[in-house]
PDB file of C-alpha atoms in Angstrom:
ATOM      1  CA  MET T 850      12.159 -39.097 -11.552  1.00  0.00           C
ATOM      2  CA  ASP T 851       9.547 -39.568 -14.283  1.00  0.00           C
ATOM      3  CA  GLU T 852       9.359 -37.548 -17.487  1.00  0.00           C
ATOM      4  CA  ILE T 853       6.623 -35.211 -16.207  1.00  0.00           C
ATOM      5  CA  GLU T 854       8.400 -34.359 -12.955  1.00  0.00           C
ATOM      6  CA  LYS T 855      11.674 -33.906 -14.820  1.00  0.00           C
ATOM      7  CA  ALA T 856      10.030 -31.448 -17.222  1.00  0.00           C
ATOM      8  CA  PHE T 857       8.606 -29.473 -14.293  1.00  0.00           C
ATOM      9  CA  GLN T 858      11.931 -29.343 -12.453  1.00  0.00           C
ATOM     10  CA  GLU T 859      13.778 -28.213 -15.564  1.00  0.00           C
ATOM     11  CA  GLY T 860      11.067 -25.665 -16.313  1.00  0.00           C
ATOM     12  CA  SER T 861      11.205 -24.349 -12.747  1.00  0.00           C
ATOM     13  CA  ALA T 862      14.962 -23.895 -12.969  1.00  0.00           C
ATOM     14  CA  LEU T 863      14.567 -21.955 -16.202  1.00  0.00           C
ATOM     15  CA  TYR T 864      11.746 -19.904 -14.645  1.00  0.00           C
ATOM     16  CA  LYS T 865      13.934 -18.936 -11.684  1.00  0.00           C
ATOM     17  CA  ALA T 866      16.651 -17.954 -14.161  1.00  0.00           C
ATOM     18  CA  GLU T 867      14.010 -15.755 -15.872  1.00  0.00           C
ATOM     19  CA  SER T 868      14.340 -17.718 -19.117  1.00  0.00           C
ATOM     20  CA  TYR T 869      10.585 -17.619 -19.398  1.00  0.00           C
ATOM     21  CA  SER T 870      10.162 -18.604 -23.048  1.00  0.00           C
ATOM     22  CA  ASP T 871      12.128 -21.819 -22.535  1.00  0.00           C
ATOM     23  CA  ALA T 872      10.566 -22.432 -19.131  1.00  0.00           C
ATOM     24  CA  VAL T 873       7.006 -22.233 -20.449  1.00  0.00           C
ATOM     25  CA  LYS T 874       7.504 -25.122 -22.873  1.00  0.00           C
ATOM     26  CA  LYS T 875       8.539 -27.543 -20.136  1.00  0.00           C
ATOM     27  CA  ILE T 876       6.061 -26.237 -17.559  1.00  0.00           C
ATOM     28  CA  GLN T 877       3.227 -26.475 -20.077  1.00  0.00           C
ATOM     29  CA  PHE T 878       4.126 -30.098 -20.828  1.00  0.00           C
ATOM     30  CA  ALA T 879       3.965 -31.016 -17.140  1.00  0.00           C
ATOM     31  CA  ALA T 880       0.815 -28.970 -16.564  1.00  0.00           C
ATOM     32  CA  LYS T 881      -1.042 -30.663 -19.405  1.00  0.00           C
ATOM     33  CA  HIS T 882      -0.140 -34.008 -17.864  1.00  0.00           C
ATOM     34  CA  GLY T 883      -1.822 -33.082 -14.573  1.00  0.00           C
ATOM     35  CA  HIS T 884       1.158 -31.895 -12.518  1.00  0.00           C
ATOM     36  CA  ALA T 885      -0.439 -29.552  -9.923  1.00  0.00           C
ATOM     37  CA  ASP T 886       2.659 -27.455  -9.233  1.00  0.00           C
ATOM     38  CA  ALA T 887       3.180 -27.035 -12.974  1.00  0.00           C
ATOM     39  CA  GLN T 888      -0.456 -26.018 -13.432  1.00  0.00           C
ATOM     40  CA  TYR T 889      -0.042 -23.365 -10.764  1.00  0.00           C
ATOM     41  CA  ARG T 890       3.204 -22.132 -12.320  1.00  0.00           C
ATOM     42  CA  PHE T 891       1.657 -22.116 -15.795  1.00  0.00           C
ATOM     43  CA  GLY T 892      -1.145 -19.969 -14.367  1.00  0.00           C
ATOM     44  CA  GLU T 893       1.480 -17.589 -13.008  1.00  0.00           C
ATOM     45  CA  CYS T 894       3.049 -17.328 -16.440  1.00  0.00           C
ATOM     46  CA  TYR T 895      -0.276 -16.265 -17.919  1.00  0.00           C
ATOM     47  CA  TYR T 896      -1.072 -13.934 -15.021  1.00  0.00           C
ATOM     48  CA  TYR T 897       2.182 -12.012 -15.331  1.00  0.00           C
ATOM     49  CA  GLY T 898       2.765 -12.489 -19.056  1.00  0.00           C
ATOM     50  CA  GLN T 899       5.993 -14.421 -18.567  1.00  0.00           C
ATOM     51  CA  GLY T 900       6.896 -16.371 -21.712  1.00  0.00           C
ATOM     52  CA  VAL T 901       3.312 -16.003 -22.964  1.00  0.00           C
ATOM     53  CA  ILE T 902       0.975 -13.117 -23.728  1.00  0.00           C
ATOM     54  CA  GLN T 903      -0.675 -11.997 -20.486  1.00  0.00           C
ATOM     55  CA  ASN T 904      -4.127 -13.548 -20.242  1.00  0.00           C
ATOM     56  CA  TYR T 905      -6.096 -13.550 -16.996  1.00  0.00           C
ATOM     57  CA  GLU T 906      -8.681 -16.012 -18.336  1.00  0.00           C
ATOM     58  CA  GLU T 907      -5.941 -18.564 -19.062  1.00  0.00           C
ATOM     59  CA  ALA T 908      -4.372 -17.837 -15.674  1.00  0.00           C
ATOM     60  CA  VAL T 909      -7.684 -18.606 -13.970  1.00  0.00           C
ATOM     61  CA  LYS T 910      -8.073 -21.810 -16.010  1.00  0.00           C
ATOM     62  CA  TRP T 911      -4.737 -23.185 -14.806  1.00  0.00           C
ATOM     63  CA  TYR T 912      -5.076 -21.878 -11.253  1.00  0.00           C
ATOM     64  CA  ARG T 913      -8.391 -23.723 -11.073  1.00  0.00           C
ATOM     65  CA  LYS T 914      -6.865 -27.003 -12.275  1.00  0.00           C
ATOM     66  CA  ALA T 915      -4.162 -26.783  -9.611  1.00  0.00           C
ATOM     67  CA  ALA T 916      -6.588 -25.537  -6.949  1.00  0.00           C
ATOM     68  CA  GLU T 917      -8.896 -28.472  -7.521  1.00  0.00           C
ATOM     69  CA  GLN T 918      -5.936 -30.733  -6.836  1.00  0.00           C
ATOM     70  CA  GLY T 919      -5.426 -29.001  -3.494  1.00  0.00           C
ATOM     71  CA  ASP T 920      -2.585 -26.595  -4.301  1.00  0.00           C
ATOM     72  CA  ALA T 921      -2.867 -23.864  -1.621  1.00  0.00           C
ATOM     73  CA  ASP T 922      -1.074 -21.182  -3.645  1.00  0.00           C
ATOM     74  CA  ALA T 923      -3.396 -21.807  -6.572  1.00  0.00           C
ATOM     75  CA  GLN T 924      -6.441 -21.730  -4.282  1.00  0.00           C
ATOM     76  CA  PHE T 925      -5.349 -18.379  -2.918  1.00  0.00           C
ATOM     77  CA  ASN T 926      -4.622 -16.943  -6.364  1.00  0.00           C
ATOM     78  CA  LEU T 927      -7.929 -18.200  -7.733  1.00  0.00           C
ATOM     79  CA  GLY T 928      -9.687 -16.531  -4.810  1.00  0.00           C
ATOM     80  CA  PHE T 929      -7.785 -13.334  -5.511  1.00  0.00           C
ATOM     81  CA  CYS T 930      -8.855 -13.408  -9.177  1.00  0.00           C
ATOM     82  CA  TYR T 931     -12.483 -13.733  -8.095  1.00  0.00           C
ATOM     83  CA  TYR T 932     -11.976 -10.894  -5.615  1.00  0.00           C
ATOM     84  CA  GLU T 933     -10.488  -8.569  -8.219  1.00  0.00           C
ATOM     85  CA  GLY T 934     -12.576  -9.753 -11.163  1.00  0.00           C
ATOM     86  CA  GLN T 935      -9.507 -10.750 -13.148  1.00  0.00           C
ATOM     87  CA  GLY T 936     -10.283 -13.385 -15.770  1.00  0.00           C
ATOM     88  CA  VAL T 937     -13.663 -14.041 -14.148  1.00  0.00           C
ATOM     89  CA  ILE T 938     -16.702 -11.992 -13.165  1.00  0.00           C
ATOM     90  CA  GLN T 939     -15.995 -10.440  -9.782  1.00  0.00           C
ATOM     91  CA  ASN T 940     -17.537 -12.589  -7.076  1.00  0.00           C
ATOM     92  CA  TYR T 941     -16.652 -12.037  -3.433  1.00  0.00           C
ATOM     93  CA  GLU T 942     -18.447 -15.196  -2.310  1.00  0.00           C
ATOM     94  CA  GLU T 943     -16.306 -17.323  -4.636  1.00  0.00           C
ATOM     95  CA  ALA T 944     -13.226 -15.471  -3.441  1.00  0.00           C
ATOM     96  CA  VAL T 945     -14.080 -16.336   0.166  1.00  0.00           C
ATOM     97  CA  LYS T 946     -14.707 -19.968  -0.821  1.00  0.00           C
ATOM     98  CA  TRP T 947     -11.220 -20.369  -2.267  1.00  0.00           C
ATOM     99  CA  TYR T 948      -9.556 -18.373   0.497  1.00  0.00           C
ATOM    100  CA  ARG T 949     -11.104 -20.804   2.987  1.00  0.00           C
ATOM    101  CA  LYS T 950      -9.708 -23.779   1.093  1.00  0.00           C
ATOM    102  CA  ALA T 951      -6.231 -22.218   1.152  1.00  0.00           C
ATOM    103  CA  ASP T 952      -6.624 -21.458   4.863  1.00  0.00           C
ATOM    104  CA  GLU T 953      -7.283 -25.126   5.543  1.00  0.00           C
ATOM    105  CA  GLN T 954      -3.651 -25.624   4.544  1.00  0.00           C
ATOM    106  CA  GLY T 955      -2.474 -22.761   6.730  1.00  0.00           C
ATOM    107  CA  ASP T 956      -1.984 -20.141   4.011  1.00  0.00           C
ATOM    108  CA  ALA T 957      -1.330 -16.840   5.835  1.00  0.00           C
ATOM    109  CA  ASP T 958      -2.202 -14.676   2.813  1.00  0.00           C
ATOM    110  CA  ALA T 959      -5.600 -16.348   2.610  1.00  0.00           C
ATOM    111  CA  GLN T 960      -6.153 -15.835   6.333  1.00  0.00           C
ATOM    112  CA  PHE T 961      -5.326 -12.149   5.990  1.00  0.00           C
ATOM    113  CA  ASN T 962      -7.689 -11.756   3.039  1.00  0.00           C
ATOM    114  CA  LEU T 963     -10.469 -13.562   4.904  1.00  0.00           C
ATOM    115  CA  GLY T 964      -9.958 -11.091   7.735  1.00  0.00           C
ATOM    116  CA  PHE T 965     -10.231  -8.231   5.270  1.00  0.00           C
ATOM    117  CA  CYS T 966     -13.409  -9.680   3.760  1.00  0.00           C
ATOM    118  CA  TYR T 967     -14.996  -9.918   7.209  1.00  0.00           C
ATOM    119  CA  TYR T 968     -13.804  -6.410   8.069  1.00  0.00           C
ATOM    120  CA  GLU T 969     -15.332  -4.932   4.908  1.00  0.00           C
ATOM    121  CA  GLY T 970     -18.321  -7.279   4.633  1.00  0.00           C
ATOM    122  CA  GLN T 971     -17.311  -8.579   1.198  1.00  0.00           C
ATOM    123  CA  GLY T 972     -18.694 -12.033   0.416  1.00  0.00           C
ATOM    124  CA  VAL T 973     -19.651 -12.454   4.072  1.00  0.00           C
ATOM    125  CA  ILE T 974     -21.660 -10.505   6.633  1.00  0.00           C
ATOM    126  CA  GLN T 975     -19.451  -7.812   8.133  1.00  0.00           C
ATOM    127  CA  ASN T 976     -18.136  -9.017  11.458  1.00  0.00           C
ATOM    128  CA  TYR T 977     -15.205  -7.338  13.215  1.00  0.00           C
ATOM    129  CA  GLU T 978     -14.809 -10.223  15.670  1.00  0.00           C
ATOM    130  CA  GLU T 979     -14.344 -12.648  12.770  1.00  0.00           C
ATOM    131  CA  ALA T 980     -12.001 -10.199  11.084  1.00  0.00           C
ATOM    132  CA  VAL T 981      -9.846 -10.109  14.222  1.00  0.00           C
ATOM    133  CA  LYS T 982      -9.866 -13.910  14.372  1.00  0.00           C
ATOM    134  CA  TRP T 983      -8.476 -14.206  10.854  1.00  0.00           C
ATOM    135  CA  TYR T 984      -6.052 -11.319  11.201  1.00  0.00           C
ATOM    136  CA  ARG T 985      -4.709 -12.984  14.350  1.00  0.00           C
ATOM    137  CA  LYS T 986      -4.181 -16.327  12.590  1.00  0.00           C
ATOM    138  CA  ALA T 987      -2.168 -14.638   9.858  1.00  0.00           C
ATOM    139  CA  ALA T 988      -0.381 -12.307  12.289  1.00  0.00           C
ATOM    140  CA  GLU T 989       0.790 -15.232  14.399  1.00  0.00           C
ATOM    141  CA  GLN T 990       2.358 -16.657  11.249  1.00  0.00           C
ATOM    142  CA  GLY T 991       4.318 -13.437  10.854  1.00  0.00           C
ATOM    143  CA  ASP T 992       2.225 -11.679   8.199  1.00  0.00           C
ATOM    144  CA  ALA T 993       3.134  -7.995   8.615  1.00  0.00           C
ATOM    145  CA  ASP T 994      -0.067  -6.642   7.037  1.00  0.00           C
ATOM    146  CA  ALA T 995      -2.139  -8.789   9.387  1.00  0.00           C
ATOM    147  CA  GLN T 996      -0.079  -7.654  12.356  1.00  0.00           C
ATOM    148  CA  PHE T 997      -0.734  -4.028  11.428  1.00  0.00           C
ATOM    149  CA  ASN T 998      -4.469  -4.589  10.923  1.00  0.00           C
ATOM    150  CA  LEU T 999      -4.728  -6.499  14.197  1.00  0.00           C
ATOM    151  CA  GLY T1000      -2.967  -3.632  15.938  1.00  0.00           C
ATOM    152  CA  PHE T1001      -5.393  -1.189  14.331  1.00  0.00           C
ATOM    153  CA  CYS T1002      -8.358  -3.222  15.591  1.00  0.00           C
ATOM    154  CA  TYR T1003      -6.948  -3.130  19.123  1.00  0.00           C
ATOM    155  CA  TYR T1004      -6.308   0.612  18.825  1.00  0.00           C
ATOM    156  CA  GLU T1005      -9.848   1.357  17.635  1.00  0.00           C
ATOM    157  CA  GLY T1006     -11.597  -1.296  19.706  1.00  0.00           C
ATOM    158  CA  GLN T1007     -13.046  -3.034  16.653  1.00  0.00           C
ATOM    159  CA  GLY T1008     -13.854  -6.689  17.301  1.00  0.00           C
ATOM    160  CA  VAL T1009     -11.870  -6.581  20.555  1.00  0.00           C
ATOM    161  CA  ILE T1010     -11.827  -4.497  23.716  1.00  0.00           C
ATOM    162  CA  GLN T1011      -9.789  -1.376  23.025  1.00  0.00           C
ATOM    163  CA  ASN T1012      -6.253  -1.949  24.272  1.00  0.00           C
ATOM    164  CA  TYR T1013      -3.466   0.460  23.329  1.00  0.00           C
ATOM    165  CA  GLU T1014      -0.752  -1.799  24.756  1.00  0.00           C
ATOM    166  CA  GLU T1015      -1.856  -4.664  22.480  1.00  0.00           C
ATOM    167  CA  ALA T1016      -2.086  -2.244  19.577  1.00  0.00           C
ATOM    168  CA  VAL T1017       1.508  -1.155  20.174  1.00  0.00           C
ATOM    169  CA  LYS T1018       2.619  -4.786  20.463  1.00  0.00           C
ATOM    170  CA  TRP T1019       1.261  -5.667  17.024  1.00  0.00           C
ATOM    171  CA  TYR T1020       2.246  -2.359  15.424  1.00  0.00           C
ATOM    172  CA  ARG T1021       5.798  -2.985  16.616  1.00  0.00           C
ATOM    173  CA  LYS T1022       5.909  -6.506  15.159  1.00  0.00           C
ATOM    174  CA  ALA T1023       4.764  -5.198  11.780  1.00  0.00           C
ATOM    175  CA  ALA T1024       6.978  -2.106  11.971  1.00  0.00           C
ATOM    176  CA  GLU T1025      10.059  -4.222  12.609  1.00  0.00           C
ATOM    177  CA  GLN T1026       9.243  -6.114   9.415  1.00  0.00           C
ATOM    178  CA  GLY T1027       9.213  -2.840   7.498  1.00  0.00           C
ATOM    179  CA  ASN T1028       5.481  -2.186   7.289  1.00  0.00           C
ATOM    180  CA  ALA T1029       5.307   1.584   6.686  1.00  0.00           C
ATOM    181  CA  ASP T1030       1.723   1.991   7.941  1.00  0.00           C
ATOM    182  CA  ALA T1031       2.658   0.253  11.181  1.00  0.00           C
ATOM    183  CA  GLN T1032       5.752   2.412  11.540  1.00  0.00           C
ATOM    184  CA  TYR T1033       3.625   5.529  11.145  1.00  0.00           C
ATOM    185  CA  SER T1034       1.029   4.297  13.637  1.00  0.00           C
ATOM    186  CA  LEU T1035       3.675   3.230  16.147  1.00  0.00           C
ATOM    187  CA  ALA T1036       5.211   6.696  15.885  1.00  0.00           C
ATOM    188  CA  GLY T1037       1.803   8.187  16.632  1.00  0.00           C
ATOM    189  CA  CYS T1038       1.535   6.068  19.774  1.00  0.00           C
ATOM    190  CA  TYR T1039       4.902   7.363  20.979  1.00  0.00           C
ATOM    191  CA  MET T1040       3.780  10.926  20.212  1.00  0.00           C
ATOM    192  CA  SER T1041       0.565  10.622  22.208  1.00  0.00           C
ATOM    193  CA  GLY T1042       1.713   8.149  24.848  1.00  0.00           C
ATOM    194  CA  ASP T1043      -0.964   5.620  23.882  1.00  0.00           C
ATOM    195  CA  GLY T1044       0.158   2.207  25.118  1.00  0.00           C
ATOM    196  CA  VAL T1045       3.754   3.355  25.665  1.00  0.00           C
ATOM    197  CA  ARG T1046       5.612   6.020  27.573  1.00  0.00           C
ATOM    198  CA  GLN T1047       5.542   9.220  25.517  1.00  0.00           C
ATOM    199  CA  ASP T1048       8.865   9.660  23.717  1.00  0.00           C
ATOM    200  CA  TYR T1049       9.223  12.209  20.931  1.00  0.00           C
ATOM    201  CA  GLY T1050      12.652  10.955  19.919  1.00  0.00           C
ATOM    202  CA  VAL T1051      11.383   7.429  19.312  1.00  0.00           C
ATOM    203  CA  ALA T1052       8.344   8.861  17.545  1.00  0.00           C
ATOM    204  CA  LEU T1053      10.581  10.750  15.120  1.00  0.00           C
ATOM    205  CA  LYS T1054      12.631   7.602  14.514  1.00  0.00           C
ATOM    206  CA  TRP T1055       9.540   5.675  13.393  1.00  0.00           C
ATOM    207  CA  TYR T1056       8.120   8.588  11.404  1.00  0.00           C
ATOM    208  CA  LEU T1057      11.425   8.724   9.519  1.00  0.00           C
ATOM    209  CA  GLU T1058      11.355   4.977   8.873  1.00  0.00           C
ATOM    210  CA  ALA T1059       7.845   5.259   7.432  1.00  0.00           C
ATOM    211  CA  ALA T1060       8.702   8.351   5.402  1.00  0.00           C
ATOM    212  CA  LYS T1061      11.745   6.666   3.869  1.00  0.00           C
ATOM    213  CA  GLN T1062       9.416   3.942   2.589  1.00  0.00           C
ATOM    214  CA  GLY T1063       7.124   6.427   0.905  1.00  0.00           C
ATOM    215  CA  ASN T1064       4.389   6.877   3.512  1.00  0.00           C
ATOM    216  CA  VAL T1065       3.012  10.312   2.572  1.00  0.00           C
ATOM    217  CA  GLU T1066       1.524  11.080   5.991  1.00  0.00           C
ATOM    218  CA  ALA T1067       4.914  10.402   7.528  1.00  0.00           C
ATOM    219  CA  MET T1068       6.657  12.601   4.951  1.00  0.00           C
ATOM    220  CA  VAL T1069       4.390  15.532   5.824  1.00  0.00           C
ATOM    221  CA  THR T1070       4.740  14.888   9.554  1.00  0.00           C
ATOM    222  CA  VAL T1071       8.531  14.751   9.357  1.00  0.00           C
ATOM    223  CA  GLY T1072       8.524  17.899   7.241  1.00  0.00           C
ATOM    224  CA  ASP T1073       6.389  19.654   9.862  1.00  0.00           C
ATOM    225  CA  TRP T1074       8.705  18.408  12.601  1.00  0.00           C
ATOM    226  CA  TYR T1075      11.796  19.877  10.966  1.00  0.00           C
ATOM    227  CA  SER T1076       9.942  23.059  10.008  1.00  0.00           C
ATOM    228  CA  GLU T1077       8.893  23.674  13.611  1.00  0.00           C
ATOM    229  CA  ASP T1078      12.469  22.954  14.674  1.00  0.00           C
ATOM    230  CA  GLY T1079      13.730  25.645  12.285  1.00  0.00           C
ATOM    231  CA  ASN T1080      15.437  23.242   9.883  1.00  0.00           C
ATOM    232  CA  ASP T1081      13.930  24.462   6.625  1.00  0.00           C
ATOM    233  CA  ASP T1082      16.295  22.481   4.408  1.00  0.00           C
ATOM    234  CA  GLU T1083      15.199  19.145   5.892  1.00  0.00           C
ATOM    235  CA  ALA T1084      11.578  20.278   5.958  1.00  0.00           C
ATOM    236  CA  LEU T1085      11.829  21.179   2.291  1.00  0.00           C
ATOM    237  CA  ASN T1086      13.341  17.790   1.496  1.00  0.00           C
ATOM    238  CA  TRP T1087      10.373  15.902   2.942  1.00  0.00           C
ATOM    239  CA  TYR T1088       7.706  18.271   1.689  1.00  0.00           C
ATOM    240  CA  LEU T1089       9.042  17.982  -1.866  1.00  0.00           C
ATOM    241  CA  GLN T1090       8.981  14.197  -1.590  1.00  0.00           C
ATOM    242  CA  SER T1091       5.349  14.391  -0.510  1.00  0.00           C
ATOM    243  CA  PHE T1092       4.633  16.529  -3.593  1.00  0.00           C
ATOM    244  CA  GLU T1093       6.041  13.766  -5.772  1.00  0.00           C
ATOM    245  CA  GLU T1094       3.426  11.451  -4.248  1.00  0.00           C
ATOM    246  CA  GLY T1095       0.640  13.888  -5.163  1.00  0.00           C
ATOM    247  CA  ASP T1096       0.148  15.515  -1.760  1.00  0.00           C
ATOM    248  CA  THR T1097      -0.595  19.264  -1.931  1.00  0.00           C
ATOM    249  CA  ARG T1098      -1.079  20.197   1.725  1.00  0.00           C
ATOM    250  CA  ARG T1099       2.228  21.986   2.167  1.00  0.00           C
ATOM    251  CA  TYR T1100       2.379  23.955  -1.102  1.00  0.00           C
ATOM    252  CA  PHE T1101       1.912  27.260   0.731  1.00  0.00           C
ATOM    253  CA  ARG T1102       4.482  26.379   3.400  1.00  0.00           C
ATOM    254  CA  VAL T1103       7.080  25.406   0.773  1.00  0.00           C
ATOM    255  CA  ALA T1104       6.418  28.617  -1.164  1.00  0.00           C
ATOM    256  CA  SER T1105       7.050  30.537   2.070  1.00  0.00           C
ATOM    257  CA  ILE T1106      10.325  28.665   2.624  1.00  0.00           C
ATOM    258  CA  TYR T1107      11.449  29.496  -0.908  1.00  0.00           C
ATOM    259  CA  GLU T1108      10.561  33.131  -0.337  1.00  0.00           C
ATOM    260  CA  ASP T1109      12.520  33.199   2.942  1.00  0.00           C
ATOM    261  CA  GLN T1110      15.485  31.684   1.074  1.00  0.00           C
ATOM    262  CA  LYS T1111      15.140  34.422  -1.571  1.00  0.00           C
ATOM    263  CA  ASN T1112      14.341  31.834  -4.215  1.00  0.00           C
ATOM    264  CA  TYR T1113      11.620  34.133  -5.474  1.00  0.00           C
ATOM    265  CA  LYS T1114      10.928  32.473  -8.828  1.00  0.00           C
ATOM    266  CA  LYS T1115      10.154  29.118  -7.223  1.00  0.00           C
ATOM    267  CA  ALA T1116       8.145  30.829  -4.503  1.00  0.00           C
ATOM    268  CA  LEU T1117       6.075  32.727  -7.083  1.00  0.00           C
ATOM    269  CA  ASP T1118       5.404  29.605  -9.126  1.00  0.00           C
ATOM    270  CA  LEU T1119       4.314  27.667  -6.077  1.00  0.00           C
ATOM    271  CA  TYR T1120       2.092  30.445  -4.702  1.00  0.00           C
ATOM    272  CA  ASN T1121       0.428  30.469  -8.124  1.00  0.00           C
ATOM    273  CA  ILE T1122      -0.158  26.719  -7.992  1.00  0.00           C
ATOM    274  CA  ALA T1123      -1.355  27.005  -4.383  1.00  0.00           C
ATOM    275  CA  VAL T1124      -4.077  29.595  -5.054  1.00  0.00           C
ATOM    276  CA  PRO T1125      -6.820  27.117  -6.053  1.00  0.00           C
ATOM    277  CA  ILE T1126      -6.032  25.126  -2.897  1.00  0.00           C
ATOM    278  CA  PHE T1127      -5.424  27.854  -0.315  1.00  0.00           C
ATOM    279  CA  GLY T1128      -7.494  30.649  -1.801  1.00  0.00           C
ATOM    280  CA  GLN T1129      -7.084  34.266  -0.739  1.00  0.00           C
ATOM    281  CA  MET T1130      -4.067  33.674   1.502  1.00  0.00           C
ATOM    282  CA  ALA T1131      -1.992  32.292  -1.398  1.00  0.00           C
ATOM    283  CA  GLU T1132      -3.430  34.781  -3.885  1.00  0.00           C
ATOM    284  CA  GLU T1133      -2.381  37.723  -1.734  1.00  0.00           C
ATOM    285  CA  ARG T1134       1.157  36.368  -1.367  1.00  0.00           C
ATOM    286  CA  TYR T1135       1.348  35.721  -5.109  1.00  0.00           C
ATOM    287  CA  GLU T1136       0.224  39.235  -5.995  1.00  0.00           C
ATOM    288  CA  SER T1137       2.508  40.844  -3.411  1.00  0.00           C
ATOM    289  CA  LEU T1138       5.574  38.899  -4.538  1.00  0.00           C
ATOM    290  CA  PHE T1139       4.783  39.445  -8.229  1.00  0.00           C
ATOM    291  CA  ALA T1140       4.526  43.191  -7.669  1.00  0.00           C
ATOM    292  CA  GLN T1141       7.833  43.123  -5.798  1.00  0.00           C
ATOM    293  CA  LEU T1142       9.606  41.207  -8.565  1.00  0.00           C
ATOM    294  CA  TYR T1143       7.985  42.937 -11.543  1.00  0.00           C
ATOM    295  CA  PRO T1144       7.059  46.482 -10.460  1.00  0.00           C
ATOM    296  CA  GLY T1145       4.707  48.223 -12.866  1.00  0.00           C
ATOM    297  CA  THR T1146       3.791  44.977 -14.657  1.00  0.00           C
ATOM    298  CA  PRO T1147       0.103  44.026 -14.595  1.00  0.00           C
ATOM    299  CA  ILE T1148      -0.450  40.991 -12.402  1.00  0.00           C
ATOM    300  CA  PRO T1149      -1.624  38.067 -14.561  1.00  0.00           C
ATOM    301  CA  LYS T1150      -5.040  36.674 -13.875  1.00  0.00           C
ATOM    302  CA  ILE T1151      -4.929  33.352 -12.094  1.00  0.00           C
ATOM    303  CA  ASP T1152      -6.990  30.691 -13.862  1.00  0.00           C
ATOM    304  CA  PHE T1153      -8.870  28.528 -11.406  1.00  0.00           C
ATOM    305  CA  PRO T1154      -9.663  24.957 -12.495  1.00  0.00           C
ATOM    306  CA  GLU T1155     -13.285  24.436 -13.475  1.00  0.00           C
ATOM    307  CA  ASP T1156     -15.499  22.663 -10.978  1.00  0.00           C
ATOM    308  CA  ASP T1157     -16.402  19.237 -12.341  1.00  0.00           C
ATOM    309  CA  ASP T1158     -19.750  19.402 -10.560  1.00  0.00           C
ATOM    310  CA  GLU T1159     -20.873  22.460 -12.427  1.00  0.00           C
TER     311      GLU T1159
END
């Protein structure tokens, strides 16, 4: 093992041990002597600010050196920097160029991103058939995001003939890898019977899996499910989690649950918050509950947020 390779190996070991300051010294030495893997790793250090001050321009510089030597990870990351405009002027065409180079080495992330570029028409002419082609290449390598997007294309009939059974097949593959969007979509298929035999129990199972991973639509759906089933405590649990993610659709319902549970203070506060969203319905409940709790006290005026368009 020569001095350059030895420095890279020692630096990599320190990097994995998260001793970034020590790792950078050895990785930098190897990178400056043309070691492609070290150049890529040095770019990572600058991208994430590990052992050095974060600097996207420096990250791009070292990604480029490694990419030009054929390092697929560096080619993908350089493409991503062009896509996001990190350290370089945003340029979708350059992003596609480097994604293609990484794809030539079978990089699944690059294949997925090429599919996304074709789907959105970024750096290339929008073409759903091409998007499906690239999603499929990545999906067949096990990329969960690509599997979900391929399933979505089959469900919507975008770039392929609409086929719910194929949609379910790819949703399931992604869902089993923990993709929350796929879990939510697979649940929807079981709810509606699209591509599978309708099964509400299985639908709930997948909605719960998605909700546990933070999928807001699933949280609201599970909350509705339990609410309709008369289990207000579980409904409340999921609605409150959706609130933490910024969703406001069930403010009125949660206020009603609090009122039914005789938790009047929380109900009043939430009706108040819900007025700008739900209007007269929430305002009437707020005023009625306020009058019940504080008889003879003037009802405070509710301040509506100003319209930004005015």
